[in-house]
CSV table of C-alpha atoms and ligand atoms in Angstrom, one decimal:
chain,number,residue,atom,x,y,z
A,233,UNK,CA,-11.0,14.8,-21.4
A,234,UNK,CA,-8.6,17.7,-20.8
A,235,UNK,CA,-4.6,16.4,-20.2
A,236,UNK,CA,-2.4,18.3,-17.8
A,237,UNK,CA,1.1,18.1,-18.1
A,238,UNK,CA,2.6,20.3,-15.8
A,239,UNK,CA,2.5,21.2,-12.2
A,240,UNK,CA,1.3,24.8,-12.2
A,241,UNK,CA,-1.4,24.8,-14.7
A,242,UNK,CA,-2.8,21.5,-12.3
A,243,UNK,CA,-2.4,23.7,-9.5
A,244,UNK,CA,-4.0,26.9,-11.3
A,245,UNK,CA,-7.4,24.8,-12.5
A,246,UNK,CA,-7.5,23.4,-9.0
A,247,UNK,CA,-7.4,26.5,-7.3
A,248,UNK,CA,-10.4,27.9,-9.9
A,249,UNK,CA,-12.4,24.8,-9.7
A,250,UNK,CA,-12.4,25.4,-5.9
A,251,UNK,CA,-12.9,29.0,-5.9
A,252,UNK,CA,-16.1,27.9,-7.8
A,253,UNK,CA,-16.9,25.6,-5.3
A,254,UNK,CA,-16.3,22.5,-7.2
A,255,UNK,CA,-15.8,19.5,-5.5
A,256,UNK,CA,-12.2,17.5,-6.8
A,257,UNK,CA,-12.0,13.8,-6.6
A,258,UNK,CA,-8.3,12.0,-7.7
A,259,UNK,CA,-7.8,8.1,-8.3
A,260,UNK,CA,-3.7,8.5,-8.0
A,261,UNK,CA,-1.9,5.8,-10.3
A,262,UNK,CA,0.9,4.2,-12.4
A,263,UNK,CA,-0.8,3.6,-14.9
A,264,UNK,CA,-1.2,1.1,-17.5
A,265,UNK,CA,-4.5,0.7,-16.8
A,266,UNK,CA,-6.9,-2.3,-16.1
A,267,UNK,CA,-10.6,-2.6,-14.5
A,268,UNK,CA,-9.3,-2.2,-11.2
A,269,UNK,CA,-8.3,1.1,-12.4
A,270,UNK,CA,-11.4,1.9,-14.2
A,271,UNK,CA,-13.7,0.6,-11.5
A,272,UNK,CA,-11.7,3.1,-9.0
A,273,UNK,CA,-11.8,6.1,-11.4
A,274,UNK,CA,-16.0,5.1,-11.7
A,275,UNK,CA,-17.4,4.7,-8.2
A,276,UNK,CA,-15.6,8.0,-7.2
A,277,UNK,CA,-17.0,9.6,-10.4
A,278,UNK,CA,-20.0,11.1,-8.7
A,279,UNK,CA,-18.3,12.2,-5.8
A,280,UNK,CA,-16.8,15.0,-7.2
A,281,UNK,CA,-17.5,17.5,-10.0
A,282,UNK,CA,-14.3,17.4,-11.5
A,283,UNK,CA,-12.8,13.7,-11.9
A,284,UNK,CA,-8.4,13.9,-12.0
A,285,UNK,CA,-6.7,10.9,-12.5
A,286,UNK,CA,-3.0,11.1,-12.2
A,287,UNK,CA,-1.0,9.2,-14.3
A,288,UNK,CA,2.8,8.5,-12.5
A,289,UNK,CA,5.5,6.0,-12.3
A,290,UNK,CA,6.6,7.0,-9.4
A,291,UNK,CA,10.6,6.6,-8.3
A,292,UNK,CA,10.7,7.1,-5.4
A,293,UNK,CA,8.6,4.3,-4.4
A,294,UNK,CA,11.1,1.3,-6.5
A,295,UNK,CA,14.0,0.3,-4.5
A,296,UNK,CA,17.0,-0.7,-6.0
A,297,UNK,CA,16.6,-3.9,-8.3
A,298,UNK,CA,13.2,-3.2,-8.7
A,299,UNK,CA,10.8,-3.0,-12.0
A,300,UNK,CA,10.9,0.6,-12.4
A,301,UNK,CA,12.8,0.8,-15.4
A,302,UNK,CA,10.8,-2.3,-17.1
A,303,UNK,CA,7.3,-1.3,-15.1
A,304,UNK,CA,4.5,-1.6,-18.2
A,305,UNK,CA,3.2,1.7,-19.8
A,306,UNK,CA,1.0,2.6,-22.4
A,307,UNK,CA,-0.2,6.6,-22.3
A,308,UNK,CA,-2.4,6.6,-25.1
A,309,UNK,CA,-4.2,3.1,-24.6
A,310,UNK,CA,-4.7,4.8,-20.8
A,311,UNK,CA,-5.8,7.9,-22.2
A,312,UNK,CA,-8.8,6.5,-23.6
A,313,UNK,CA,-9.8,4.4,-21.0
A,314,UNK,CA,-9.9,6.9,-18.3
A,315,UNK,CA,-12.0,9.3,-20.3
A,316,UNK,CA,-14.0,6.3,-21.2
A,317,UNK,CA,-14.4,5.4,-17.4
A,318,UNK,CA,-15.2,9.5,-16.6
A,319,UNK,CA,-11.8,11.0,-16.0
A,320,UNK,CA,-12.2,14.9,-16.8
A,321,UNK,CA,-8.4,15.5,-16.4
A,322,UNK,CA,-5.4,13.7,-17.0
A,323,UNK,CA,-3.0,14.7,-14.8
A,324,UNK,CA,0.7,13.2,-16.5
A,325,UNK,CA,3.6,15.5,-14.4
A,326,UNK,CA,6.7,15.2,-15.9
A,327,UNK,CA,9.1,13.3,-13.5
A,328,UNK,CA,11.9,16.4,-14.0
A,329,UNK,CA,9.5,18.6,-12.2
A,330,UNK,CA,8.3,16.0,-9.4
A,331,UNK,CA,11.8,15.0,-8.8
A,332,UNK,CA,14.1,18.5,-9.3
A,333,UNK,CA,17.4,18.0,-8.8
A,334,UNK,CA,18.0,18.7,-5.1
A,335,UNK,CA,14.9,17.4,-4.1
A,336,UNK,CA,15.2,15.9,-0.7
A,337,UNK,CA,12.0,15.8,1.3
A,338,UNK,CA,10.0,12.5,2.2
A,339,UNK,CA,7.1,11.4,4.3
A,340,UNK,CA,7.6,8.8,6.8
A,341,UNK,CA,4.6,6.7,8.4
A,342,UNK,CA,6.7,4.8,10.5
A,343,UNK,CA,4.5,2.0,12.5
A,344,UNK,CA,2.3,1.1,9.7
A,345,UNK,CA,4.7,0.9,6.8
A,346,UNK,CA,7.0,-1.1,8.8
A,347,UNK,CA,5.9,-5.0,8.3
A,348,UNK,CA,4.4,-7.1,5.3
A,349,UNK,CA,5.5,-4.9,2.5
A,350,UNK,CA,7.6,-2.7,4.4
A,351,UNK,CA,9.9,-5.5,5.2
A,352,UNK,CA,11.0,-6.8,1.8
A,353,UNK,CA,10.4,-3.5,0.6
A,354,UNK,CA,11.9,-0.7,2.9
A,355,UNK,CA,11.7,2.7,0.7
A,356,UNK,CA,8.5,1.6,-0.5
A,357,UNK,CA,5.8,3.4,1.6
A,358,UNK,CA,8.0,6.3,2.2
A,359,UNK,CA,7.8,6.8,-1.5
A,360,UNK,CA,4.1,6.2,-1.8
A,361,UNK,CA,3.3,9.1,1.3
A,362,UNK,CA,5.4,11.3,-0.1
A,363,UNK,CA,4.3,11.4,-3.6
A,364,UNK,CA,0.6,11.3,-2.5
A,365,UNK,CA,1.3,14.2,-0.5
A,366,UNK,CA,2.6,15.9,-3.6
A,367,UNK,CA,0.0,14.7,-6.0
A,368,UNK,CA,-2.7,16.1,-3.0
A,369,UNK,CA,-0.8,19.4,-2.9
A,370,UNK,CA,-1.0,19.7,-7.0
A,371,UNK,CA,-4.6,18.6,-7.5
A,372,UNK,CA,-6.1,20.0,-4.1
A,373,UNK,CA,-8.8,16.7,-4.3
A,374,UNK,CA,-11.7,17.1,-1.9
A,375,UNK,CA,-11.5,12.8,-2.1
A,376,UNK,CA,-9.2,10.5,-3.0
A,377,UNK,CA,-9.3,6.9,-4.1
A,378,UNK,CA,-7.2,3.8,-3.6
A,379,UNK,CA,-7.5,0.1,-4.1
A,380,UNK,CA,-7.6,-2.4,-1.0
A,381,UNK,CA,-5.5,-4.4,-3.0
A,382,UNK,CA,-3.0,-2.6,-1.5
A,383,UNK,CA,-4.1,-2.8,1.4
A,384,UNK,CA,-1.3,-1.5,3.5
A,385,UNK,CA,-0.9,1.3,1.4
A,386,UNK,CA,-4.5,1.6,1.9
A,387,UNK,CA,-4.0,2.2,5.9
A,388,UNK,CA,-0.7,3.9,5.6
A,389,UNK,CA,-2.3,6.6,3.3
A,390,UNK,CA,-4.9,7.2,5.9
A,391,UNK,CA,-3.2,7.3,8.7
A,392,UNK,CA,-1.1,10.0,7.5
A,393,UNK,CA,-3.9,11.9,6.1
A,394,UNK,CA,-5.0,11.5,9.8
A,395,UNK,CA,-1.9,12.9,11.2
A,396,UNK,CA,-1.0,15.1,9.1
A,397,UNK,CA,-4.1,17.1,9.3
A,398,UNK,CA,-5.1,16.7,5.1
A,399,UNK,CA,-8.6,17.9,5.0
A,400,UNK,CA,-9.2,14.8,1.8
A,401,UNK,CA,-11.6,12.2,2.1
A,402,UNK,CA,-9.7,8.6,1.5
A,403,UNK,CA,-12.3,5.8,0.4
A,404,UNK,CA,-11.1,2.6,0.2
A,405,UNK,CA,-12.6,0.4,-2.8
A,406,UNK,CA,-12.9,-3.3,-2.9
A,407,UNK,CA,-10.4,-5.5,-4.7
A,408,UNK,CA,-11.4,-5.9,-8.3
A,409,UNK,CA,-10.5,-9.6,-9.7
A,410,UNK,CA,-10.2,-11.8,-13.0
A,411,UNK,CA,-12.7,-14.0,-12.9
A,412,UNK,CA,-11.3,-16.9,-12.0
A,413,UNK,CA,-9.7,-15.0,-8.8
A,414,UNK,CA,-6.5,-13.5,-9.3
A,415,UNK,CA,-6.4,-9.4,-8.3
A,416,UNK,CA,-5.9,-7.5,-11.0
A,417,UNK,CA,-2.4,-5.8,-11.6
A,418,UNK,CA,-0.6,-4.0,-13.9
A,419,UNK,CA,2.3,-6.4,-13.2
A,420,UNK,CA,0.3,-10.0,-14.2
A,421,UNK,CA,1.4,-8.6,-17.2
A,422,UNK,CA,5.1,-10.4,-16.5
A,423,UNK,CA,3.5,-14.0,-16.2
A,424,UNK,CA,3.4,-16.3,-18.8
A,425,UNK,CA,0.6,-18.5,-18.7
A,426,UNK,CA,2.2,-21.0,-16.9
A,427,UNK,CA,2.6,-18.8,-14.2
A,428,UNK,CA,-0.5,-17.0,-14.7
A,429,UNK,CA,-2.3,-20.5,-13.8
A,430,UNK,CA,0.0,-20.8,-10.6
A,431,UNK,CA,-1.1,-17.1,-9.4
A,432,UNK,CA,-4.6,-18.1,-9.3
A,433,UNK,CA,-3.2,-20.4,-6.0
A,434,UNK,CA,-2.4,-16.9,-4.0
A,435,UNK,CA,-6.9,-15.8,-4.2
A,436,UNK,CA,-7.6,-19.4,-3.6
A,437,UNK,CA,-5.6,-19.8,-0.5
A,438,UNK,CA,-7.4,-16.9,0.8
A,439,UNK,CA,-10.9,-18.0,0.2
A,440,UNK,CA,-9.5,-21.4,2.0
A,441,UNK,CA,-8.8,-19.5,4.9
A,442,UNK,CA,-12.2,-17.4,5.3
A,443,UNK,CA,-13.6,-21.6,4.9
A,444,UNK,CA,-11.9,-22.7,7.8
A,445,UNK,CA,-12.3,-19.2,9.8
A,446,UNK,CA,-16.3,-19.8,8.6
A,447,UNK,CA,-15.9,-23.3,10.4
A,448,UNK,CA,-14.6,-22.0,13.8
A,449,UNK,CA,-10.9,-21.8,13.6
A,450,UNK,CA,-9.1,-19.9,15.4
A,451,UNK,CA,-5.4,-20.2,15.6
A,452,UNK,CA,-3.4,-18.4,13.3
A,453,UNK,CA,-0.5,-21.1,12.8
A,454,UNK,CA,-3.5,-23.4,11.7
A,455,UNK,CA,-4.5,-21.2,9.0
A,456,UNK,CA,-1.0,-20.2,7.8
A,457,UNK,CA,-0.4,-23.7,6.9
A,458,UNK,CA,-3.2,-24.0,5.2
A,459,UNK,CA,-2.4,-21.4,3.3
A,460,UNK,CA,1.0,-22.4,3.1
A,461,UNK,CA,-0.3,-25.5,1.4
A,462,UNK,CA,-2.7,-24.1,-1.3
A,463,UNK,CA,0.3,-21.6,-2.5
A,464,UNK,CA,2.9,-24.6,-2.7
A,465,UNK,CA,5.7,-23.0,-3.1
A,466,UNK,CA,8.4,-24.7,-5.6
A,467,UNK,CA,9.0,-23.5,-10.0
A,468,UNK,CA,8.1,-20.2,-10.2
A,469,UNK,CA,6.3,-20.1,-7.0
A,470,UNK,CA,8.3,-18.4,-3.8
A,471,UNK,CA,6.4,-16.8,-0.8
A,472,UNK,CA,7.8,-13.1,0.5
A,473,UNK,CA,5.3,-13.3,3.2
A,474,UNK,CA,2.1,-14.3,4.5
A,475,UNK,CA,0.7,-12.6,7.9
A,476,UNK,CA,-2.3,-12.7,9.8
A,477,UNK,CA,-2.4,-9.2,11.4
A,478,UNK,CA,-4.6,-6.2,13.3
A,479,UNK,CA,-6.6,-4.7,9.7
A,480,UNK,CA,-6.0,-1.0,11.7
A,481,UNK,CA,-2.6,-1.3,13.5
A,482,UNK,CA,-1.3,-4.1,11.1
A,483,UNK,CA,0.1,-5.6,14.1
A,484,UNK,CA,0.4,-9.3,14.0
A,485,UNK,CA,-1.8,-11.8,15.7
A,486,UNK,CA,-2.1,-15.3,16.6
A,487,UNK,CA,-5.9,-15.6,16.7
A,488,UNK,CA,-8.6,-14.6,15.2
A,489,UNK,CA,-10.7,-12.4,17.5
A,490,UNK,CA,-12.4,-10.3,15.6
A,491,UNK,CA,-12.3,-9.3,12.1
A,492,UNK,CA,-8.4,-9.5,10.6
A,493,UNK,CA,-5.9,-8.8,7.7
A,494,UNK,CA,-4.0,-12.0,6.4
A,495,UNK,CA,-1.9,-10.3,3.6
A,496,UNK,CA,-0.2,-12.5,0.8
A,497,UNK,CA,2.8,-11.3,-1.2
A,498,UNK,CA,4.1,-14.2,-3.4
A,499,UNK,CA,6.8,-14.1,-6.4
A,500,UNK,CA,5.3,-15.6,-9.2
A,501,UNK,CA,7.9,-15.6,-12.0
A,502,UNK,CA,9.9,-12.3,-11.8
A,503,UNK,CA,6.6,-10.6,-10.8
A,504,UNK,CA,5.8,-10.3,-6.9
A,505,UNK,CA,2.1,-10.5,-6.5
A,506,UNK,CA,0.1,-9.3,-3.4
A,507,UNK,CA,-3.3,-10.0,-2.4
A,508,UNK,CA,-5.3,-9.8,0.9
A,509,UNK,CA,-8.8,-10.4,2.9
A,510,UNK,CA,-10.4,-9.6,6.1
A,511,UNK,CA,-11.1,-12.6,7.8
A,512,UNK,CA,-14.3,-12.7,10.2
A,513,UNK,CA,-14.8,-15.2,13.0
A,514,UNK,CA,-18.1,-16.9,13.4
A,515,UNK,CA,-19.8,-15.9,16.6
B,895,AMP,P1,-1.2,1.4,-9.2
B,895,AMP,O1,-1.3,2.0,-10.6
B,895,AMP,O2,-0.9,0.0,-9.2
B,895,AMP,O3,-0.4,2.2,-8.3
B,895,AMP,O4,-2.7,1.5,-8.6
B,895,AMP,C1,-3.4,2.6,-8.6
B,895,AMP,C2,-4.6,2.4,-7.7
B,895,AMP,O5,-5.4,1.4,-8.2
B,895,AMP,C3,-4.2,2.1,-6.2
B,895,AMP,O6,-5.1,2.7,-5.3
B,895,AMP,C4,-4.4,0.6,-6.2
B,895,AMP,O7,-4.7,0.1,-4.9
B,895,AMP,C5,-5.6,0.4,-7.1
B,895,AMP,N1,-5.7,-0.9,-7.7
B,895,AMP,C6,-4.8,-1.6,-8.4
B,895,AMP,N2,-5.2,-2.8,-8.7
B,895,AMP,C7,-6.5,-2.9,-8.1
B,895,AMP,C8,-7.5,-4.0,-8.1
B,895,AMP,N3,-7.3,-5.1,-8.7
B,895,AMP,N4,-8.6,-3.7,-7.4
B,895,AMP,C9,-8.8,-2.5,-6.9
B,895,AMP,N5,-7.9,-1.5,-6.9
B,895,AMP,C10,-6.8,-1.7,-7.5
């Protein structure tokens, strides 16, 4: 595994691996890696002929207050599980040359970024769009990767590839879990295991939902307690939101009438967890 460092010799091996007609796939990330990571960098292995992960804790996407200071890192551990899981190039910029001084251009998605995360979090998408956009201008990627874990991201990233007329493939890949549930994240690294036992409420909750969507029900408020219940909030346990919503627009909705989004973020300890699942009415 080859490890790029800076900006123009990315954008000089992308521009020969293109000439050459070579197919670039990127799994953008923050690092610290887990198998969510490594199960993204894998299924979009063979769609490419030159595998770039990007390795990037990203500022622009922490508000103030925020974990970007104390966010968990470990380059070298990460360097050997991305080449282990197929990564040809490590792509690490340095944050002087994403970020120059003077640097003052963003992407805004507006509608989709607004609710769920958006709300509790209001530079957050604006700072995942706009470095994206960077990291697609750097690496050139024929594909791209990203988790439906973060699932808004998930839509916001498309729709401005969409708009914005990026000629990149976006696959979306299933949310990989421990395996008694919880969604794996680079931030269950903040709970102790006290906490760690209370996350496992947030998966749970969802797979009581899809029960009583799998026995008929309809009405949104119904399900919402339910899920209300299951996270009981109290120690360590406070709920940031939970939303039953259009999987596309991400507009809310009352009832399930086709398939739909309920998104979960929850702060378990200091960490804020999210998790999500399409819910499908029976006929
Ligand atoms: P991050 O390093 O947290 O920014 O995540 C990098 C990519 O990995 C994003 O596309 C995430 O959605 C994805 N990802 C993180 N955790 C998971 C998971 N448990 N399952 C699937 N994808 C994930």
């Amino acid at each position: 595994m080859r490890i790029i460092d800076n900006i123009p010799e990315m954008q000089q091996a992308a521009e020969v691996w293109r000439c050459e007609g070579k197919k670039i796939a990127l799994v953008p990330t923050m690092g610290y890696f887990h198998e969510g990571h490594l199960e993204l960098m894998r299924a979009i292995r063979n769609r490419g002929d030159v595998l770039v992960t990007s390795i990037f804790v990203n500022p622009a996407q922490f508000g103030p207050g925020e974990d970007f200071e104390r966010y968990p890192r470990d380059l070298e551990r990460d360097l050997r599980l991305a080449g282990a899981a197929g990564t040809d190039i490590a792509f690490i910029p340095p944050m002087k040359d994403m970020y120059p001084e003077g640097y003052q251009t963003f992407v805004n998605v507006t509608e989709v970024s607004a609710p769920l995360c958006g709300r509790s979090r209001p530079a957050f998408f604006r700072g995942v769009a706009t470095v994206v956009t960077k990291l697609f201008h750097i690496v050139r990627p024929h594909t791209a990767v990203f988790g439906e874990k973060d699932f808004q991201q998930l839509v916001t990233i498309r729709r401005m590839v969409q708009d914005l007329n990026m000629d990149i493939e976006i696959i979306g890949h299933p949310t990989v879990r421990e395996t008694d549930g919880l969604a794996m994240s680079s931030r269950n690294a903040y709970l102790t295991p006290e906490q760690r036992q209370k996350a496992i409420r947030l998966n749970r909750s969802l797979r009581d939902a899809q029960t009583l969507v799998e026995k008929g029900e309809k009405t949104g408020e119904v399900i919402l307690n339910k899920v209300r219940e299951v996270l009981a909030e109290g120690d360590d346990v406070r709920i940031d939101y939970m939303q039953l919503c259009n999987p596309e627009t991400l507009r809310e909705v009352a009832r399930i009438d086709g398939p739909t989004l309920l998104a979960l973020a929850v702060h378990v300890g200091i960490a804020r967890l999210i998790d999500n699942c399409i819910l499908n009415p029976s006929a």
